[in-house]
CSV table of C-alpha atoms in Angstrom, one decimal:
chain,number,residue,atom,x,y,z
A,1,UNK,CA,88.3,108.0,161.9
A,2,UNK,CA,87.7,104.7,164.3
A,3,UNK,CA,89.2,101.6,163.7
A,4,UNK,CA,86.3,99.9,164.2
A,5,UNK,CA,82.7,100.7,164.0
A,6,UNK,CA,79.6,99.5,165.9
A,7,UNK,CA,77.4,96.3,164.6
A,8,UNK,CA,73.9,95.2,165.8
A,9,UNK,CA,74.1,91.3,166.4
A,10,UNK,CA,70.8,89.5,166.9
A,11,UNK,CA,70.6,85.7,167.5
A,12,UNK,CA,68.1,83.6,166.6
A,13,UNK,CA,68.5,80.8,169.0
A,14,UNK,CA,65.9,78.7,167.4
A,15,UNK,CA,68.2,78.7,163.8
A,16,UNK,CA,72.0,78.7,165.6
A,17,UNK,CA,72.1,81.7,163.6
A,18,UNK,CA,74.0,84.9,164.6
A,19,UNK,CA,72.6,87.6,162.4
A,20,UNK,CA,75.1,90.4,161.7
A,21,UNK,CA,73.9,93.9,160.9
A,22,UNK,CA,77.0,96.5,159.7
A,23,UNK,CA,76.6,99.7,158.5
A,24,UNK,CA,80.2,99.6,157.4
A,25,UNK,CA,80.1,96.5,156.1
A,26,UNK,CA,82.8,97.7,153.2
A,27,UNK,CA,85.2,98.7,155.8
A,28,UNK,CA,84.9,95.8,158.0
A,29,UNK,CA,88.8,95.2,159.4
A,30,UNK,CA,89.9,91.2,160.1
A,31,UNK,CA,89.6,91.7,163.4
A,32,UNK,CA,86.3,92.3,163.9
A,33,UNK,CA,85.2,89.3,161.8
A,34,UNK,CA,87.6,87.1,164.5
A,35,UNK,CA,85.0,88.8,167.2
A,36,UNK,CA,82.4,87.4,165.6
A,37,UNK,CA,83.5,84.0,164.6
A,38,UNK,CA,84.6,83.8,168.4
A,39,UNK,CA,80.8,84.7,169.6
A,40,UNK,CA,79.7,82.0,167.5
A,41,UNK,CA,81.8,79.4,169.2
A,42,UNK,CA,81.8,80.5,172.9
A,43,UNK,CA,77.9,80.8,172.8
A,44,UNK,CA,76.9,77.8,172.1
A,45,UNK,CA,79.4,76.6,174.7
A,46,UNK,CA,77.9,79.5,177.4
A,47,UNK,CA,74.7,78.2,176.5
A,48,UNK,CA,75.6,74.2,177.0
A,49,UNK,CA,77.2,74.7,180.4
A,50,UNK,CA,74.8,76.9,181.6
A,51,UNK,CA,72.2,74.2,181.4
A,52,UNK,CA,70.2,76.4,179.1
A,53,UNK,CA,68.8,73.5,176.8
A,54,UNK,CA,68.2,71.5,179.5
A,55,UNK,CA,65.5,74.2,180.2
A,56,UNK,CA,62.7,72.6,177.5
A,57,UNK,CA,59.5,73.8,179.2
A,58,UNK,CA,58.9,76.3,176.6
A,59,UNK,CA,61.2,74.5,173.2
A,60,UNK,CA,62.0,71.1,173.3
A,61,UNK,CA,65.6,72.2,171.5
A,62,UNK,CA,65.9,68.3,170.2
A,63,UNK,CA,62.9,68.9,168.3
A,64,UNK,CA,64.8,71.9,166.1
A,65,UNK,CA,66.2,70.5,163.2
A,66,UNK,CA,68.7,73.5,163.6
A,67,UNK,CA,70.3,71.6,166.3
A,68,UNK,CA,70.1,67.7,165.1
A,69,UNK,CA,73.4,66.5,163.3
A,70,UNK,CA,72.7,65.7,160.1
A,71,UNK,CA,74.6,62.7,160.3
A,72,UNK,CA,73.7,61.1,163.3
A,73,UNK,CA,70.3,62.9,164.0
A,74,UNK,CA,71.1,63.3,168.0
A,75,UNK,CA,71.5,66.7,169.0
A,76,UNK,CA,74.4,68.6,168.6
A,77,UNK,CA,77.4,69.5,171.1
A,78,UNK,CA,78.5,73.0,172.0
A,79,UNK,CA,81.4,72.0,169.9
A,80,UNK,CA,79.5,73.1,166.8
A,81,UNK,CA,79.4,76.6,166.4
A,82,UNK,CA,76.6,78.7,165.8
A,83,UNK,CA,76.3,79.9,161.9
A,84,UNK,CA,77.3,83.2,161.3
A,85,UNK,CA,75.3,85.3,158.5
A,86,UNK,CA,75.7,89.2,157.5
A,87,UNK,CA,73.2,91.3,156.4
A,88,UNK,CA,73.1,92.1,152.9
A,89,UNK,CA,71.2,95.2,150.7
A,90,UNK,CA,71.1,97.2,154.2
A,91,UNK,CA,72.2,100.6,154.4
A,92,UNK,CA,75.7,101.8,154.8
A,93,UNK,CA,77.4,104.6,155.4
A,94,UNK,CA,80.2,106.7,154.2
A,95,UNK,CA,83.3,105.4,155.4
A,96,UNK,CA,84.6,108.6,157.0
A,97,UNK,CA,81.1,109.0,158.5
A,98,UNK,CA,81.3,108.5,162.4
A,99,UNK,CA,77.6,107.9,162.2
A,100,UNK,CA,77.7,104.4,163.3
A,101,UNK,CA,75.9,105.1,166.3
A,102,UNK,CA,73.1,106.4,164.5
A,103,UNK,CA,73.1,104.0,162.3
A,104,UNK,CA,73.1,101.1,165.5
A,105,UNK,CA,69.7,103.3,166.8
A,106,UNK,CA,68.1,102.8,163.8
A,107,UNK,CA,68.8,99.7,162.7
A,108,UNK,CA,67.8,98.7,166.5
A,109,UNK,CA,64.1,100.7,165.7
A,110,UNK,CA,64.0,99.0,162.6
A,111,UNK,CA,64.1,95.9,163.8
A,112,UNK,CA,62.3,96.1,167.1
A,113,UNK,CA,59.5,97.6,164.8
A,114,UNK,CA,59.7,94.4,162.4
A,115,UNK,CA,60.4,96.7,159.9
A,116,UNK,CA,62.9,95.5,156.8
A,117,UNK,CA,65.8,97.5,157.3
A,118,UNK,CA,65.8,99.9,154.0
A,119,UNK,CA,69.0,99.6,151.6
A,120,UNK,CA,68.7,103.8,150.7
A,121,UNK,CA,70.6,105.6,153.1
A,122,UNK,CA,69.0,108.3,155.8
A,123,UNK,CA,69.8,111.6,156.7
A,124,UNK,CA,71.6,111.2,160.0
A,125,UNK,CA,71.3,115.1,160.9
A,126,UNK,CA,67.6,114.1,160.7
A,127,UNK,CA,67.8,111.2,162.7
A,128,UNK,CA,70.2,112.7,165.6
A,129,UNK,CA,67.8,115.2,165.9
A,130,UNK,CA,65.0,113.3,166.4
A,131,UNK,CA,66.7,110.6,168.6
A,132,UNK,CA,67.8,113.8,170.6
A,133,UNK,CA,63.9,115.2,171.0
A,134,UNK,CA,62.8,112.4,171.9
A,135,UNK,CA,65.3,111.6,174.6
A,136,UNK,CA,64.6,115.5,176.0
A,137,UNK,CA,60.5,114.3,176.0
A,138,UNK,CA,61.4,111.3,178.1
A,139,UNK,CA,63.1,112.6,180.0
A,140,UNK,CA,61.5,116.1,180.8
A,141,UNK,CA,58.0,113.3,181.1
A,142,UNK,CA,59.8,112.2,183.6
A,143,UNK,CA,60.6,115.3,185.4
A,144,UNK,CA,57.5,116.3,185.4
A,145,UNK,CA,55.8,113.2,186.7
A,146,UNK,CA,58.8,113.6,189.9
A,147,UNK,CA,60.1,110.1,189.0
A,148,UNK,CA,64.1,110.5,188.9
A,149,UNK,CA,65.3,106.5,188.7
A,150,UNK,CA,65.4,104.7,185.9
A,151,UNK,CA,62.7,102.4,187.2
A,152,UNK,CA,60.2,105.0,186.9
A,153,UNK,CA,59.7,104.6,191.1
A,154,UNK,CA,58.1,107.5,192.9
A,155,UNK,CA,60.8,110.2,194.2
A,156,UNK,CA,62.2,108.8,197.2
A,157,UNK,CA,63.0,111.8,200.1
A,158,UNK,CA,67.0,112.0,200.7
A,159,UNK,CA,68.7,110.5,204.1
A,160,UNK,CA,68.7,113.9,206.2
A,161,UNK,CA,72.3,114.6,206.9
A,162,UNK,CA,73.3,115.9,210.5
A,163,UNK,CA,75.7,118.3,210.8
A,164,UNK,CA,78.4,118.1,213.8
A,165,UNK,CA,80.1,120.8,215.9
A,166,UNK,CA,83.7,120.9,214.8
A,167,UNK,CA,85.2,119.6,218.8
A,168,UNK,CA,82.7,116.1,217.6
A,169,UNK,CA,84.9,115.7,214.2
A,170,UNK,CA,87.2,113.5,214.1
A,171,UNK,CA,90.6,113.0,211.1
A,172,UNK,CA,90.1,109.1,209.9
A,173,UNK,CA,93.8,109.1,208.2
């Protein structure tokens, strides 16, 4: 079994909320809670001295009420960390399972879907099948369409390669 298992994290910028979704939410070891308190304190750091808030042209981040002090009403300082909050009523698995990365594709479809994230577990034969299928369509659509980067550009022709006599080669040692 691994010692740790695979976790979808969203963040909701607009909240300072780090969402954490755990399919092995029993079985969740100290350390990985440490990753996640640490995310929630170097972000909002990574995001101050990057100069993303000063970037307001599409939210005026003052405005939020997520990121005025409640005391003083200015807005806060990357020295407050972002709130941390873990999913609750999703599904889980067995905790021998080694499903987690099944689990992480659906949870990810779930929630790229806007779909709640159901609380019954799935077959994960099932879903490996079907996440298998349809990685073979893509990428047999692809094939046949003669596109072979990941960018979906037309097939490019190779370099042509010239091949020397052996009295032109040379040793480069």
């Amino acid at each position: 079994m691994y010692a740790s298992f695979i976790d979808i994290v969203i963040v909701v910028l607009r909240n300072r909320l780090i969402r954490v979704y755990d399919s092995n939410l029993g079985t969740r070891n100290k350390s990985q809670s440490d990753e996640i308190k640490q995310l929630s304190i170097i972000l909002p750091n990574y995001l101050h001295d990057s100069g993303f808030f000063d970037k307001t042209d599409r939210i005026d981040w003052a405005t939020l009420d997520a990121y005025k002090d409640n005391k003083t009403g200015e807005l806060m300082g990357p020295q407050h960390p972002f709130e941390v909050e873990f999913a609750r009523g999703i599904m889980q698995q067995k905790s021998d399972s080694l499903d987690c990365g099944t689990y992480v594709a659906a949870f990810a479809e779930f929630l790229s879907d806007e779909i709640k994230v159901p609380s019954i577990p799935f077959q994960s034969e099932y879903l490996r099948s079907r996440y298998a299928t349809l990685l073979w369509k893509y990428g047999t659509d692809k094939a046949n369409a003669g596109y072979v980067s990941q960018n979906d550009d037309p097939i490019r022709l190779k370099a042509a390669s010239i091949i020397l006599p052996d009295d032109e080669l040379f040793n480069v040692d």
